[in-house]
Amino acid sequence: DMLDPERLIQCPLVKHHRIRARRFPYHLVKCKESNPEIAKKLATCPFNARHLVPQADLSSHIMKCNDKAFVEQDVVSRSCEFAQEQLNNGSTWQAPPCAEDWET
């Protein structure tokens, strides 16, 4: 289960490190500091900072990264909200004059 905080994840820097998902971001920071030579050879995915891949494989990873869909969905959602806001704020429509007199 991808959402299980107790599942074990393999460290991309040191292959024999297996870390619980909830501790993984903290481990990456410490492991990068402890292994700077290995860290220099890896690139960080622009869609998920937990994805460290060899620099030569970054473009391939970006093309097939599952987290790209979440970012793209968020961009589309925000642009739709922006367009709707522009319509709401920029409307010059005025109600036509009304000849009805409800008092009579």
Coordinates of C-alpha atoms in Angstrom, one line a residue:
D1 CA 0.0 0.0 0.0
M2 CA 1.6 3.3 -1.1
L3 CA -0.1 5.2 1.7
D4 CA 1.2 3.0 4.5
P5 CA 3.7 5.1 6.6
E6 CA 5.3 1.9 7.9
R7 CA 6.2 0.4 4.5
L8 CA 9.9 0.1 3.8
I9 CA 11.5 2.1 1.0
Q10 CA 14.9 1.5 -0.4
C11 CA 17.3 4.5 -0.2
P12 CA 18.4 5.7 -3.7
L13 CA 21.8 6.6 -2.4
V14 CA 22.8 3.5 -0.4
K15 CA 21.0 0.4 -1.7
H16 CA 21.1 -1.6 1.6
H17 CA 19.3 1.2 3.5
R18 CA 15.6 0.4 4.0
I19 CA 13.6 3.2 5.6
R20 CA 10.0 3.6 6.8
A21 CA 8.0 5.8 4.4
R22 CA 7.3 8.3 7.2
R23 CA 11.0 8.8 7.9
F24 CA 12.1 8.7 4.2
P25 CA 12.4 12.5 3.6
Y26 CA 14.5 13.0 6.8
H27 CA 16.7 10.0 5.8
L28 CA 17.3 11.5 2.3
V29 CA 18.6 14.7 3.8
K30 CA 21.0 12.9 6.2
C31 CA 22.1 10.3 3.7
K32 CA 22.9 13.1 1.1
E33 CA 25.1 14.8 3.7
S34 CA 26.8 11.5 4.6
N35 CA 27.4 10.5 1.0
P36 CA 28.1 13.7 -1.0
E37 CA 30.0 11.8 -3.8
I38 CA 27.0 9.6 -4.5
A39 CA 24.5 12.5 -4.1
K40 CA 26.4 14.5 -6.8
K41 CA 25.7 11.8 -9.3
L42 CA 21.9 11.9 -8.7
A43 CA 19.3 14.4 -9.8
T44 CA 16.1 15.3 -8.0
C45 CA 12.8 14.9 -9.8
P46 CA 11.0 18.2 -10.3
F47 CA 7.7 16.6 -9.4
N48 CA 8.7 14.8 -6.3
A49 CA 11.8 15.6 -4.2
R50 CA 11.9 12.0 -2.9
H51 CA 12.7 10.8 -6.4
L52 CA 16.5 10.7 -6.8
V53 CA 17.6 9.3 -10.1
P54 CA 21.0 9.1 -11.9
Q55 CA 21.5 12.4 -13.8
A56 CA 21.6 10.6 -17.1
D57 CA 18.2 9.1 -16.5
L58 CA 16.4 12.3 -15.3
S59 CA 14.7 13.1 -18.6
S60 CA 13.4 9.5 -18.9
H61 CA 12.1 9.6 -15.4
I62 CA 10.4 12.9 -16.0
M63 CA 8.5 11.5 -18.9
K64 CA 7.1 8.6 -16.9
C65 CA 6.9 10.0 -13.4
N66 CA 3.6 9.2 -11.7
D67 CA 3.6 12.4 -9.7
K68 CA 3.7 14.5 -12.9
A69 CA -0.1 13.9 -13.3
F70 CA -0.7 15.5 -9.9
V71 CA 1.2 18.6 -10.8
E72 CA -0.4 18.9 -14.3
Q73 CA -3.9 18.4 -12.7
D74 CA -3.1 21.2 -10.2
V75 CA -1.9 23.6 -13.0
V76 CA -5.1 22.9 -15.0
S77 CA -7.3 23.4 -11.9
R78 CA -5.6 26.7 -11.0
S79 CA -5.8 28.0 -14.6
C80 CA -9.6 27.2 -14.7
E81 CA -10.0 29.0 -11.3
F82 CA -8.1 32.0 -12.6
A83 CA -10.2 32.1 -15.8
Q84 CA -13.4 32.0 -13.8
E85 CA -12.1 34.7 -11.4
Q86 CA -11.3 36.9 -14.4
L87 CA -14.8 36.4 -15.7
N88 CA -16.3 37.3 -12.4
N89 CA -14.1 40.4 -11.8
G90 CA -13.9 41.7 -15.3
S91 CA -17.6 41.5 -16.3
T92 CA -19.0 44.8 -17.6
W93 CA -22.5 43.4 -17.9
Q94 CA -25.3 45.6 -16.5
A95 CA -28.9 44.8 -16.0
P96 CA -31.2 46.5 -18.6
P97 CA -33.4 49.2 -17.3
C98 CA -36.7 47.9 -15.9
A99 CA -40.0 49.6 -16.8
E100 CA -41.9 47.5 -14.2
D101 CA -43.2 49.2 -11.1
W102 CA -44.0 46.6 -8.5
E103 CA -45.6 49.1 -6.2
T104 CA -48.5 49.7 -8.6

